[in-house]
PDB file of C-alpha atoms in Angstrom:
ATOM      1  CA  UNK A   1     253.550-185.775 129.712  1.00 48.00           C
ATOM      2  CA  UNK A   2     254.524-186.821 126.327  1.00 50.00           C
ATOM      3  CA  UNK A   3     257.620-189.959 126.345  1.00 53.00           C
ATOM      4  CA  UNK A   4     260.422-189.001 124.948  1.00 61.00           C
ATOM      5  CA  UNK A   5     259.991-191.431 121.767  1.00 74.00           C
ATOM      6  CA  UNK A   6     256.816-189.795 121.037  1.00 82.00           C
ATOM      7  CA  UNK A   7     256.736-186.323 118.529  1.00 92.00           C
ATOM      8  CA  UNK A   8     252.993-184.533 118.103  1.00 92.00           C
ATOM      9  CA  UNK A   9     251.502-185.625 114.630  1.00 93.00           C
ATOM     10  CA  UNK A  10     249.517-183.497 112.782  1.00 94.00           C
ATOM     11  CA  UNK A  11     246.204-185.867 111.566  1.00 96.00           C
ATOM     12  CA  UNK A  12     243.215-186.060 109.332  1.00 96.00           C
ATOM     13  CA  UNK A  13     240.212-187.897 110.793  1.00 96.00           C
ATOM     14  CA  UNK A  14     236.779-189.236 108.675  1.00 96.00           C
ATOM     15  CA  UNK A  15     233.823-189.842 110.685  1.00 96.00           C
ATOM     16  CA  UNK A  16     230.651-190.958 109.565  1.00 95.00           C
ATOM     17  CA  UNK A  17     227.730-190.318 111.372  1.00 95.00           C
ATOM     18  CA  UNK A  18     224.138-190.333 111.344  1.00 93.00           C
ATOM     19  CA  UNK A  19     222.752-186.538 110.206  1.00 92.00           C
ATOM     20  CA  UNK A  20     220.992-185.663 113.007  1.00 92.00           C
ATOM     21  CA  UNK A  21     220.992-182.920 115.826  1.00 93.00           C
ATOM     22  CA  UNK A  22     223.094-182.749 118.164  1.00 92.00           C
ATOM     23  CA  UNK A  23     225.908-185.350 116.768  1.00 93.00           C
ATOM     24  CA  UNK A  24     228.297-182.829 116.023  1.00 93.00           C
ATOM     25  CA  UNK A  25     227.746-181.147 119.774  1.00 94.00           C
ATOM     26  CA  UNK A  26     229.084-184.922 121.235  1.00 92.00           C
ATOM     27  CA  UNK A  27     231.862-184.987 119.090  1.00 94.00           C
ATOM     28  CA  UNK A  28     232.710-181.181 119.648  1.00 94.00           C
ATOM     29  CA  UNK A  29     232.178-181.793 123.245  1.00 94.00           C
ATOM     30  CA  UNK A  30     234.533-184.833 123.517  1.00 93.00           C
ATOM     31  CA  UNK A  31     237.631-183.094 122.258  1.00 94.00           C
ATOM     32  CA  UNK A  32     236.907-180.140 124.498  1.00 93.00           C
ATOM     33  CA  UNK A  33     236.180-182.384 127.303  1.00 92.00           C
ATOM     34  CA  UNK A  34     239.187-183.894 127.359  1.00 91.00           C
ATOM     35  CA  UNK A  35     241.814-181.127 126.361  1.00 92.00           C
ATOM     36  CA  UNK A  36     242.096-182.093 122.479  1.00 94.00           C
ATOM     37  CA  UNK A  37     242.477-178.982 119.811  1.00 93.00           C
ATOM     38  CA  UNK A  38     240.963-179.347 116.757  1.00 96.00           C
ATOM     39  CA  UNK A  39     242.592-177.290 114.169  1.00 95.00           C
ATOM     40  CA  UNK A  40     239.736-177.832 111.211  1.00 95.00           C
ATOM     41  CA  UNK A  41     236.348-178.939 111.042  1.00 95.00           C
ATOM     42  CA  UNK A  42     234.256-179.536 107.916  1.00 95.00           C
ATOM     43  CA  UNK A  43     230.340-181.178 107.939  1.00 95.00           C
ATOM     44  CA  UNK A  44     227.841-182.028 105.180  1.00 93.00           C
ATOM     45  CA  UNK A  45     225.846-184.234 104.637  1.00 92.00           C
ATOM     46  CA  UNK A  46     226.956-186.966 101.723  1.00 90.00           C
ATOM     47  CA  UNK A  47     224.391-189.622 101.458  1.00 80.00           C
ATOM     48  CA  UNK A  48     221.031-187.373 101.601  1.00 78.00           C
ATOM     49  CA  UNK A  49     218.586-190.585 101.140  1.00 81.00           C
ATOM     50  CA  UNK A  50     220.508-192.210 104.223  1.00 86.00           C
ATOM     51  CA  UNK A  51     220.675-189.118 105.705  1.00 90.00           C
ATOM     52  CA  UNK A  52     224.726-189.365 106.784  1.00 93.00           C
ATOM     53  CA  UNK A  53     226.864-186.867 107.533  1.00 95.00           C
ATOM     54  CA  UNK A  54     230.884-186.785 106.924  1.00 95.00           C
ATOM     55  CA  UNK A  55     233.008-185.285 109.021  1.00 96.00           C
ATOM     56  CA  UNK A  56     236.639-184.228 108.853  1.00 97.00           C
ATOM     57  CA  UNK A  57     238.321-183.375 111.678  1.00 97.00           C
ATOM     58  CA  UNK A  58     242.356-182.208 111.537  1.00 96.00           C
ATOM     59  CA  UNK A  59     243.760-182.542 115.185  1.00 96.00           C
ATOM     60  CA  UNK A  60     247.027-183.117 116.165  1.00 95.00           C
ATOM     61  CA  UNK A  61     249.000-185.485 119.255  1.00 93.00           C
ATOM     62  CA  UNK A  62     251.331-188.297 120.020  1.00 93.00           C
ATOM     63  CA  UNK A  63     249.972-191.440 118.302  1.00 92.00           C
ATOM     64  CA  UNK A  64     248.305-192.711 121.737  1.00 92.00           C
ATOM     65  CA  UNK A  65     246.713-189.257 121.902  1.00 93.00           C
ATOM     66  CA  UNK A  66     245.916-190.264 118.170  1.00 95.00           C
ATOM     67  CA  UNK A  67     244.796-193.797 119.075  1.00 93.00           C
ATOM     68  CA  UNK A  68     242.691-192.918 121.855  1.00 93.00           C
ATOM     69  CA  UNK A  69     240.671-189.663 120.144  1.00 95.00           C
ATOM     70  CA  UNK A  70     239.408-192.531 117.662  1.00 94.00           C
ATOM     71  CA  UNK A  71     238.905-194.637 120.176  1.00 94.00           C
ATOM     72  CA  UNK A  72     236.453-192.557 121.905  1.00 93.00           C
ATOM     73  CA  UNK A  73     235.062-191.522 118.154  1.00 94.00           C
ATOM     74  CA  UNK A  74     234.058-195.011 117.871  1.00 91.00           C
ATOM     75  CA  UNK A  75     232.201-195.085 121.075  1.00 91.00           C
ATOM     76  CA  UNK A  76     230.039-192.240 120.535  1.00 87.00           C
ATOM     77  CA  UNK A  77     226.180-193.025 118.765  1.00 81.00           C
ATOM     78  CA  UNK A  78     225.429-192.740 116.047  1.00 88.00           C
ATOM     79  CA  UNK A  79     228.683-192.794 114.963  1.00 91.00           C
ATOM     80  CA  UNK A  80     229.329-195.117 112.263  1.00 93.00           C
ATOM     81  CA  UNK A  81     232.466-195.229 111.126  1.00 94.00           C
ATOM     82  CA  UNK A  82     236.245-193.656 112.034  1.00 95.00           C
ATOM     83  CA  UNK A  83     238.821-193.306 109.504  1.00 95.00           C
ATOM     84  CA  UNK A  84     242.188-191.888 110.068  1.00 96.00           C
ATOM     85  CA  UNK A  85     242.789-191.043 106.895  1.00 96.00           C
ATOM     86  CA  UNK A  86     246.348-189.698 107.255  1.00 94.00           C
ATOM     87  CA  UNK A  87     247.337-193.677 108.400  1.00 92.00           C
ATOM     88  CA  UNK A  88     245.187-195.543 106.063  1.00 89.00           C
ATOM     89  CA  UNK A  89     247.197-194.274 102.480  1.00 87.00           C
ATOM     90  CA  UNK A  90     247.614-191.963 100.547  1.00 93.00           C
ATOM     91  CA  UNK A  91     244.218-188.658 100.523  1.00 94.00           C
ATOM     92  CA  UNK A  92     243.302-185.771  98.829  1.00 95.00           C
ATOM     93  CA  UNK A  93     242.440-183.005 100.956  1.00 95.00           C
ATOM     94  CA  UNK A  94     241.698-179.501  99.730  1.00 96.00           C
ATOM     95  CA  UNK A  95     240.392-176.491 101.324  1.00 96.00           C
ATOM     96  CA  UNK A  96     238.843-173.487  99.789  1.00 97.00           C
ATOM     97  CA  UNK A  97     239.545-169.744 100.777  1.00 98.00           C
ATOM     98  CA  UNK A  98     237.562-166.227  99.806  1.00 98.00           C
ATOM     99  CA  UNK A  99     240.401-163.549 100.205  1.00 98.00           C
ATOM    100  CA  UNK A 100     239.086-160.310 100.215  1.00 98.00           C
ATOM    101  CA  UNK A 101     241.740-157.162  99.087  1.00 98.00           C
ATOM    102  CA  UNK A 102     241.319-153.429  98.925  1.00 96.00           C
ATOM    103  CA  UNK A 103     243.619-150.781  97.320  1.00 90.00           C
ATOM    104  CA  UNK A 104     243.824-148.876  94.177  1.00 90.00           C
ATOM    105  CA  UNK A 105     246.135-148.672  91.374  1.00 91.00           C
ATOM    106  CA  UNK A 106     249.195-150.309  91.534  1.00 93.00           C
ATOM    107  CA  UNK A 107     248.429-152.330  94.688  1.00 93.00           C
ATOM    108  CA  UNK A 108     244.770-153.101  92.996  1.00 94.00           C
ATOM    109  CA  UNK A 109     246.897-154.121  89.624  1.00 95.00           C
ATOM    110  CA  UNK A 110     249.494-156.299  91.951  1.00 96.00           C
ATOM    111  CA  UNK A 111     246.555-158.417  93.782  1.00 97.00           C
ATOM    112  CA  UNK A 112     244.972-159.129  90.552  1.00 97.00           C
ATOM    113  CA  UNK A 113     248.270-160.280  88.789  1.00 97.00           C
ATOM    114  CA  UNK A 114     249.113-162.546  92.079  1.00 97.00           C
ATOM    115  CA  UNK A 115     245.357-164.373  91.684  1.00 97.00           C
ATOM    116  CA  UNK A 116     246.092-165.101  88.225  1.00 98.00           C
ATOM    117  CA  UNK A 117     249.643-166.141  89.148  1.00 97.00           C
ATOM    118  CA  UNK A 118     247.804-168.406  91.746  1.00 97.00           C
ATOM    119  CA  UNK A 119     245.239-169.504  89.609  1.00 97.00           C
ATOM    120  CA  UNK A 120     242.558-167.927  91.790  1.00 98.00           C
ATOM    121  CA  UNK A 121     239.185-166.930  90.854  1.00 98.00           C
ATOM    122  CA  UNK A 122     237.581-163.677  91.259  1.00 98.00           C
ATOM    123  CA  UNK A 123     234.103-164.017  92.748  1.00 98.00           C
ATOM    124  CA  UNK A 124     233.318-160.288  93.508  1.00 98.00           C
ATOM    125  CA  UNK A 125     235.160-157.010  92.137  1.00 96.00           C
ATOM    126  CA  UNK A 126     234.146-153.414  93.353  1.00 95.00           C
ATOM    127  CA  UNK A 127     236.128-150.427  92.251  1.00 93.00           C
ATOM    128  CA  UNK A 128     238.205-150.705  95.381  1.00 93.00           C
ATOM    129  CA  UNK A 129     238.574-154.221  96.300  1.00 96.00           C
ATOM    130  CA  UNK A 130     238.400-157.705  94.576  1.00 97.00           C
ATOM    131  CA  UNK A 131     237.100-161.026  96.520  1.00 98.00           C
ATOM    132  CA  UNK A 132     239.520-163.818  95.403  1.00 98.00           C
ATOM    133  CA  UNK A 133     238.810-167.720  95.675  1.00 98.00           C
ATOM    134  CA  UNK A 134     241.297-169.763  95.650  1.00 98.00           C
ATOM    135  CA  UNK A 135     241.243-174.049  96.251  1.00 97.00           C
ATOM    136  CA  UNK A 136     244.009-176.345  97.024  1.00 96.00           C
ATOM    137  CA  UNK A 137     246.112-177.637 100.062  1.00 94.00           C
ATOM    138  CA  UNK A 138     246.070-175.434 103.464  1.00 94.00           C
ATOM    139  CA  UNK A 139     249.844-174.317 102.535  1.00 94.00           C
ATOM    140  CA  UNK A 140     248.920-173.216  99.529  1.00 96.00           C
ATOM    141  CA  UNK A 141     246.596-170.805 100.935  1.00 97.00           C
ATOM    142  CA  UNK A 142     249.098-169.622 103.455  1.00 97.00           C
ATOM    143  CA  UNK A 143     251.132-169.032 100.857  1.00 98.00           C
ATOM    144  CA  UNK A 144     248.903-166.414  98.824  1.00 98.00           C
ATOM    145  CA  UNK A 145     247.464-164.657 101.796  1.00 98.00           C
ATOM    146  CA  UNK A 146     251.449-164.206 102.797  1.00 98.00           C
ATOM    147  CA  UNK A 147     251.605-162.244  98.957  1.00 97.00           C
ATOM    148  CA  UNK A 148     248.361-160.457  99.546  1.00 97.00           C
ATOM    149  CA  UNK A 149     249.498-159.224 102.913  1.00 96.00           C
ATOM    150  CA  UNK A 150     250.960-155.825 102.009  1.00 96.00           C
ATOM    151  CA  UNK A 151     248.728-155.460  98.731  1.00 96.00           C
ATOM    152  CA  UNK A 152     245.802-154.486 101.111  1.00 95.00           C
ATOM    153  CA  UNK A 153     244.479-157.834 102.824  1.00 97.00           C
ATOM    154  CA  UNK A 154     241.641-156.680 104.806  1.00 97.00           C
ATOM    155  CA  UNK A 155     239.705-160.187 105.365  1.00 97.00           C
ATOM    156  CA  UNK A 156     239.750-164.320 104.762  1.00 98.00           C
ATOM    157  CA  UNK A 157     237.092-166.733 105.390  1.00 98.00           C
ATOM    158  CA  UNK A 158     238.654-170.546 104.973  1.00 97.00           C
ATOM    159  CA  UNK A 159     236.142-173.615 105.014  1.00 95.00           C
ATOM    160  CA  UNK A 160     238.640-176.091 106.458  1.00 93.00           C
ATOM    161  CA  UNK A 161     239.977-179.320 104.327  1.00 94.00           C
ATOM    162  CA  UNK A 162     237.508-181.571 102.852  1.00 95.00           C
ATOM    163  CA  UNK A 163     239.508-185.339 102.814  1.00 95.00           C
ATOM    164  CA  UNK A 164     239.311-188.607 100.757  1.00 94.00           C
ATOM    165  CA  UNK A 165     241.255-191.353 100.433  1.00 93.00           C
ATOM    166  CA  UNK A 166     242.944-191.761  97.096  1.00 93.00           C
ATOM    167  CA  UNK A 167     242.038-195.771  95.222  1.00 90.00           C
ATOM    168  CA  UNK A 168     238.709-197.594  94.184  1.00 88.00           C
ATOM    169  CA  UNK A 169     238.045-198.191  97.328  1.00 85.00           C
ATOM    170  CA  UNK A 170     235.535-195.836  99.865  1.00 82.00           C
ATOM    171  CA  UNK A 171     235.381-195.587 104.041  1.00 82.00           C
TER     172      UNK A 171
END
């Protein structure tokens, strides 16, 4: 039960962990153990000859919800390091989108002009559909796929956000 003071925050979490199998089962498995949602999930490697992985996880819950999921982060091996990045300043976080539309002539001519109006990329065109790529914040995204509804939308595929903090400084 959440106290009245408290409001759900939406969050952006960094983990660093050591690339090996089955890490990204325990950290799966604690939020699902415990009731958390996580909304998006990104993983790859970043330092190849240390062999860690970098994960960003966007959840959302009362700050003690908050306080506690990193908590238990921190507890797990080989975890090595827990970043909330949405507390610690100001980030960057991006996600990327392939859009794929099909239609033909003025539909086909209206999805095209709204790609370039979103400065999307085309990364596959067939006579009857285009694949679109498009990279910037989450509501961004929302906000084509909304204008590609009725021009024929027939499937998106969305990586989730990759997140850094902004400064000189790293996790």
């Amino acid at each position: 039960m959440l106290a009245k003071n408290e409001k759900t925050e939406r969050h952006v979490l960094s983990v660093l962990v050591d690339n090996e199998p089955g890490v990204l089962g325990r950290v799966v498995g604690l939020f699902s153990g415990r009731g958390y949602n996580i909304e998006s999930l990104t993983v790859s490697e970043t330092e190849h000859n240390k062999h860690v992985s970098r994960i960003t996880i966007v959840t959302s819950g009362t700050p003690s919800i908050i306080d506690q999921i990193e908590a238990q982060l921190g507890r797990l091996v080989p975890i090595h390091k827990v970043v909330d990045l949405t507390n610690s300043g100001p980030m960057v976080e991006r996600e990327l989108a392939l859009v794929k539309v099909a239609g033909k002539g003025e539909a086909r001519a209206k999805a095209l002009q709204v790609s370039k109006d979103w400065s999307a990329r085309v990364a596959d065109e067939t006579s009857e559909s285009y694949v679109f790529e498009l990279t910037g914040e989450s509501s961004k995204i929302d906000q084509f796929i909304v204008l590609l509804l009725p021009l024929g939308l027939i499937e998106v595929s969305r990586t989730g956000i990759a997140a850094i903090s902004r400064g000189a400084e790293g996790m």
